[in-house]
PDB file of C-alpha atoms in Angstrom:
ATOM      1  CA  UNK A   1       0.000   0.000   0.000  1.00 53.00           C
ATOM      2  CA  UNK A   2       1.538   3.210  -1.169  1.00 53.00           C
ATOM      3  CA  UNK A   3       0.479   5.693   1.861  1.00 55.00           C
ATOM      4  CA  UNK A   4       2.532   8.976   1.699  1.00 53.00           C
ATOM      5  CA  UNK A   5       2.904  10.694   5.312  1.00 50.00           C
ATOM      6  CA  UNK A   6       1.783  14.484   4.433  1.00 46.00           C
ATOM      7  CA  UNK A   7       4.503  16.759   4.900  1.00 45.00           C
ATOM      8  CA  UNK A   8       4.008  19.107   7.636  1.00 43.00           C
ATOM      9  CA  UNK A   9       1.251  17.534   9.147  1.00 41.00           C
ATOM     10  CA  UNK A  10       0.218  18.211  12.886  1.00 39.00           C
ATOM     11  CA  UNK A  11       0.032  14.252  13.403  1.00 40.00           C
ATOM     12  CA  UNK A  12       1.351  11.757  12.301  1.00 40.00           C
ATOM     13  CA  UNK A  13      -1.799   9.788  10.952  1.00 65.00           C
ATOM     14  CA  UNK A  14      -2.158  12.271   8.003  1.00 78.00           C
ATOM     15  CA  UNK A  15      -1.762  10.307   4.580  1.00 86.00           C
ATOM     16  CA  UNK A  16      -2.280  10.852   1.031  1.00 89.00           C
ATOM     17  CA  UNK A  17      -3.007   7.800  -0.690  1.00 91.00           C
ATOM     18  CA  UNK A  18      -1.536   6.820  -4.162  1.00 91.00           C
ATOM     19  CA  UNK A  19      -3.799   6.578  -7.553  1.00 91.00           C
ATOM     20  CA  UNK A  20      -2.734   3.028  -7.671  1.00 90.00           C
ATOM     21  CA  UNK A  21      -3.013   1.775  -4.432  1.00 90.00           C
ATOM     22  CA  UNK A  22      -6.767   3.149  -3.956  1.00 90.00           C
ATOM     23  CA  UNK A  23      -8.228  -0.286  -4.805  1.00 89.00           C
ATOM     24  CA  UNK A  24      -6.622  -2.399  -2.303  1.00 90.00           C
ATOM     25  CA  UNK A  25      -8.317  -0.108   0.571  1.00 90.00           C
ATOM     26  CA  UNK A  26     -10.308  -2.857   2.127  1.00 86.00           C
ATOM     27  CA  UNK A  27     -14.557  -2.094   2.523  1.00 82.00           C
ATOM     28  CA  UNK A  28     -15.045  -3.600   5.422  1.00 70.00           C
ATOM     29  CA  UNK A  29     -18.423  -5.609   4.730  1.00 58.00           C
ATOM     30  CA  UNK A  30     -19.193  -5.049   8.513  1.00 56.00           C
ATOM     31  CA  UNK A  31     -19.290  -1.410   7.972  1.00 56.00           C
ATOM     32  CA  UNK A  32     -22.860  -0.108   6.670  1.00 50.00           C
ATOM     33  CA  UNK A  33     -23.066   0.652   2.514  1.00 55.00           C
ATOM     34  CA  UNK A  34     -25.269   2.812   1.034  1.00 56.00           C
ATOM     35  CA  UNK A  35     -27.638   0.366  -0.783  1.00 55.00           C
ATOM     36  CA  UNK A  36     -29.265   3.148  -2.393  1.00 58.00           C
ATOM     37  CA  UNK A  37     -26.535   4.322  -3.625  1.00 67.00           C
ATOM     38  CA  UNK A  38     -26.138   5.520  -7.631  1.00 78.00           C
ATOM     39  CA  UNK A  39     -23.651   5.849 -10.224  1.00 85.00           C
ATOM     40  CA  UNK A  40     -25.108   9.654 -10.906  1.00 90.00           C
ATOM     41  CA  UNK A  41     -24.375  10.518  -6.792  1.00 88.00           C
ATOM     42  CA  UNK A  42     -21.222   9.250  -7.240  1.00 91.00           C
ATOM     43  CA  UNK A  43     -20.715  10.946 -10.058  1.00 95.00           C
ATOM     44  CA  UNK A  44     -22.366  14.332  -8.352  1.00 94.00           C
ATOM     45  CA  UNK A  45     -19.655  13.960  -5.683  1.00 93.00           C
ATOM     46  CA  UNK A  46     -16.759  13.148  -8.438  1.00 96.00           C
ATOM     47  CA  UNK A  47     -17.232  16.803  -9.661  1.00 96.00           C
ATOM     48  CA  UNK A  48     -17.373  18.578  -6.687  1.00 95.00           C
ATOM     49  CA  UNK A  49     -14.039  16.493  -5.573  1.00 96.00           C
ATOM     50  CA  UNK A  50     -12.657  17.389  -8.789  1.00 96.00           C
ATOM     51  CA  UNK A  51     -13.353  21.101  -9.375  1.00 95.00           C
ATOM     52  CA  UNK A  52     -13.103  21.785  -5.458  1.00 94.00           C
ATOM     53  CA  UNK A  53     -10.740  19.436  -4.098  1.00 93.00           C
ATOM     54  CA  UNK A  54     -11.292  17.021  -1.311  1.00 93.00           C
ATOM     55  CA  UNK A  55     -12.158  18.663   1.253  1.00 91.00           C
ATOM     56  CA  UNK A  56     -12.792  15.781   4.054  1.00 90.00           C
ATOM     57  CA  UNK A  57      -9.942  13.088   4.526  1.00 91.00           C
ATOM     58  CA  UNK A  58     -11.361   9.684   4.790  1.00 92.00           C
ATOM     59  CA  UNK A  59     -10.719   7.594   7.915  1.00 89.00           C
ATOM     60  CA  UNK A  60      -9.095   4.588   7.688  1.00 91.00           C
ATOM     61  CA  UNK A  61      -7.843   1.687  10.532  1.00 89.00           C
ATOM     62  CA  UNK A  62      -5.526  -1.167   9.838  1.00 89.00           C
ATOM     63  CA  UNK A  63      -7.650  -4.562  10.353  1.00 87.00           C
ATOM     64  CA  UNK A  64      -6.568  -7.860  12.087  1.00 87.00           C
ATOM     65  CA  UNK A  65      -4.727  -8.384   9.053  1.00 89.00           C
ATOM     66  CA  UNK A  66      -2.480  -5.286   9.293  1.00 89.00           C
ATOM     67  CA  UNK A  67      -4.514  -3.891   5.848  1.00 89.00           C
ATOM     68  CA  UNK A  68      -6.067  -0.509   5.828  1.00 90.00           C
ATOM     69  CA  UNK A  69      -9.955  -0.548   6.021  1.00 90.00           C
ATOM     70  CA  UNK A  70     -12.311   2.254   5.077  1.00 90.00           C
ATOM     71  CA  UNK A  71     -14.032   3.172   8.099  1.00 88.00           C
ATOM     72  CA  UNK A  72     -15.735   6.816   6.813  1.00 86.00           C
ATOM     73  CA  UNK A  73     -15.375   7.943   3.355  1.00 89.00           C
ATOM     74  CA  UNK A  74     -16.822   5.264   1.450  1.00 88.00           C
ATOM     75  CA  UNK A  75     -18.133   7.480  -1.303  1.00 89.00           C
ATOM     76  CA  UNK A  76     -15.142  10.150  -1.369  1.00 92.00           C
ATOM     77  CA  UNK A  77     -13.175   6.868  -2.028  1.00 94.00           C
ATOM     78  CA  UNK A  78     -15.475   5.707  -5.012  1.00 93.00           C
ATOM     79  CA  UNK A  79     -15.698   9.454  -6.277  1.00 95.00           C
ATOM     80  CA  UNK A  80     -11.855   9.285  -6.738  1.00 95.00           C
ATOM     81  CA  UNK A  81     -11.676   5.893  -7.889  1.00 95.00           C
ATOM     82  CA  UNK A  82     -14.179   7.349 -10.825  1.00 95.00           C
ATOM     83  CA  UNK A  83     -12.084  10.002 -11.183  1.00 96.00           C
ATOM     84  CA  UNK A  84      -9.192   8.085 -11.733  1.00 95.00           C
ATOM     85  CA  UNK A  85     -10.583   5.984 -14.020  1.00 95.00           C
ATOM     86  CA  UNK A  86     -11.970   8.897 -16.604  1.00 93.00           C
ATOM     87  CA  UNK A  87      -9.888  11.696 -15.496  1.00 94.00           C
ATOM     88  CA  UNK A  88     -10.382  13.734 -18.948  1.00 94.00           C
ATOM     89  CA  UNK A  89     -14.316  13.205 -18.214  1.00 95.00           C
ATOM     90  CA  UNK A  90     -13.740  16.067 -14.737  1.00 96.00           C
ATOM     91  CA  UNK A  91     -13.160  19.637 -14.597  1.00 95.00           C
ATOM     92  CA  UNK A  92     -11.071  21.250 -12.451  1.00 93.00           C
ATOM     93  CA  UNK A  93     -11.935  24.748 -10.980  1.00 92.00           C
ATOM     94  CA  UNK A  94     -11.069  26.703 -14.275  1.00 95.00           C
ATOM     95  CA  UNK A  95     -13.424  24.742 -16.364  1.00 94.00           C
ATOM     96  CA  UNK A  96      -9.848  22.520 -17.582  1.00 95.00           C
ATOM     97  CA  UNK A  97     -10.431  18.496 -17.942  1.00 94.00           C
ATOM     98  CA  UNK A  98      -7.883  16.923 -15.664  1.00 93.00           C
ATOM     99  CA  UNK A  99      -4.918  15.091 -16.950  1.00 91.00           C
ATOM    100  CA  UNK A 100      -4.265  12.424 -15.118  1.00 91.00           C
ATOM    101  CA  UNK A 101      -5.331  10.633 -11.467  1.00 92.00           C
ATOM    102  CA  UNK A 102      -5.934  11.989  -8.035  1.00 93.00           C
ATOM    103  CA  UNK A 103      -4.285  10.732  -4.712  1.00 93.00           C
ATOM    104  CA  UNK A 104      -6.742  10.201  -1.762  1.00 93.00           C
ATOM    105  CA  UNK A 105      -6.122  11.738   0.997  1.00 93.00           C
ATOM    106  CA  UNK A 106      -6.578   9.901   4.429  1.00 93.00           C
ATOM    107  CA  UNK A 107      -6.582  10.039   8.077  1.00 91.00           C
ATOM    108  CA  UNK A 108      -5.196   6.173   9.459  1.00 90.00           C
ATOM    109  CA  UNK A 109      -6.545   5.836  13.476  1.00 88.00           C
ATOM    110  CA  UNK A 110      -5.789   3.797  16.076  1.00 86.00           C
ATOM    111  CA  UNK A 111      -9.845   2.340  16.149  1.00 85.00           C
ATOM    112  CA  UNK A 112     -11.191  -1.291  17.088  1.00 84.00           C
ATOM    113  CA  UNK A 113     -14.032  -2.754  15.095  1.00 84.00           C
ATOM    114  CA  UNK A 114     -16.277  -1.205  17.508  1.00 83.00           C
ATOM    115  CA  UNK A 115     -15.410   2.086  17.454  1.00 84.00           C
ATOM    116  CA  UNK A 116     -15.064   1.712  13.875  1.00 83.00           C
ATOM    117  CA  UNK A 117     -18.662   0.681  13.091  1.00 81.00           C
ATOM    118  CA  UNK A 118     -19.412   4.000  15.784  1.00 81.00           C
ATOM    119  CA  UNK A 119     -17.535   6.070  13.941  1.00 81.00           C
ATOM    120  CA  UNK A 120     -19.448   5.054  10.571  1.00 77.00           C
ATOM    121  CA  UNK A 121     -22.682   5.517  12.141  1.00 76.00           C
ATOM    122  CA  UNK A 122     -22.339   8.615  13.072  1.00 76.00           C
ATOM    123  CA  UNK A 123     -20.791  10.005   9.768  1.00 73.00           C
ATOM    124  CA  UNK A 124     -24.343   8.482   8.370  1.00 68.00           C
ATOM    125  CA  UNK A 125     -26.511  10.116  10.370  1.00 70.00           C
ATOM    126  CA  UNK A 126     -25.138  13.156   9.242  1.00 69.00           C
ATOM    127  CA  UNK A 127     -26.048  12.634   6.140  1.00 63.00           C
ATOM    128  CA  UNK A 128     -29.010  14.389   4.364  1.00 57.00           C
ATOM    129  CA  UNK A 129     -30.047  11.341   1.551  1.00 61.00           C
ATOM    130  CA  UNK A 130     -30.003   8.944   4.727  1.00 62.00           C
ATOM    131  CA  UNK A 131     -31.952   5.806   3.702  1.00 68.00           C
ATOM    132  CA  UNK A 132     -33.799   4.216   6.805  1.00 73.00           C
ATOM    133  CA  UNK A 133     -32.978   0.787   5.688  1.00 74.00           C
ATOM    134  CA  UNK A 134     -28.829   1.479   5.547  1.00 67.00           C
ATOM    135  CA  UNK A 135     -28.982   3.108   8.816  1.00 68.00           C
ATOM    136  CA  UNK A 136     -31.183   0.102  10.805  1.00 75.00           C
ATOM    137  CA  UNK A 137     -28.767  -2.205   9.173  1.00 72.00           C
ATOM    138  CA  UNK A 138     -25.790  -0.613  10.459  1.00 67.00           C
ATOM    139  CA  UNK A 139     -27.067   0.127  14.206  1.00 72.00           C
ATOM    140  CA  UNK A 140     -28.243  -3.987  14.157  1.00 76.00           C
ATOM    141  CA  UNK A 141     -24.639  -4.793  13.487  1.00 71.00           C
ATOM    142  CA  UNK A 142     -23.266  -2.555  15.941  1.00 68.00           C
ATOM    143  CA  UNK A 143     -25.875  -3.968  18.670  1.00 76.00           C
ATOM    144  CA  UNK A 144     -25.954  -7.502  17.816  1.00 76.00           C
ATOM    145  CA  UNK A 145     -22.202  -7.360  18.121  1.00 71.00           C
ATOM    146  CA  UNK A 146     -21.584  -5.667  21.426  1.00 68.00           C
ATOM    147  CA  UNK A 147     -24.648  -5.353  23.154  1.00 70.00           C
TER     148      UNK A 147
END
């Protein structure tokens, strides 16, 4: 996994991910998806990541077998992957197409499973599309695994 500590950075968990390495993030099946989820709001979110920047890091944890797991930022993670993919389909601020692929950048913690699956919760309930059904999946998991 190519992770790139961020120059400067006030701690030492800041990362910028590499174009090629973006794949082998792991999505954590225990970790709600978005089931509802469509090509054209990923796309929607592609845009914005490509004309603005990204302007959230996405949170990742190293699972039990020492590989890097998405625990928030599932769909900044697809966006870029998109982006990456068609990169002369996305505009950058100035209206130019972009010319090549996008790192990621990341925030790795020091998280179990738990507070994982607590930490994606929350980041979903913040969320204004919220689909009932994703978000009673993911509290089941989180209480029929530690309550």
């Amino acid at each position: 996994m190519a992770a790139k500590k961020i120059e400067g950075a006030s701690s030492t968990v800041a990362y910028t991910i590499h174009p090629d390495s973006i794949p082998e993030l792991v999505r954590d099946s225990n970790v709600s998806r978005h089931t509802h989820e469509t090509d054209e709001s990923i796309r929607e979110l592609a845009d914005s990541i490509a004309a603005q920047g990204q302007l959230q890091d996405i949170l990742l944890r190293y699972n039990s077998e020492k590989r890097l797991t998405i625990v928030a930022g599932y769909r900044r993670t697809r966006a870029v992957e998109m982006i990456n993919d068609f990169p002369g389909d996305f505009k950058d601020a100035e209206g130019n197409a972009l010319t090549g692929p996008i790192s990621l950048r990341a925030r790795i913690m020091n998280v179990t499973e738990r507070e994982a699956l607590e930490m994606n919760l929350e980041e979903n309930l913040r969320r204004r599309d919220l689909n009932a059904v994703d978000l009673a999946r993911a509290a089941r998991t989180l209480i029929d695994r530690y309550e």
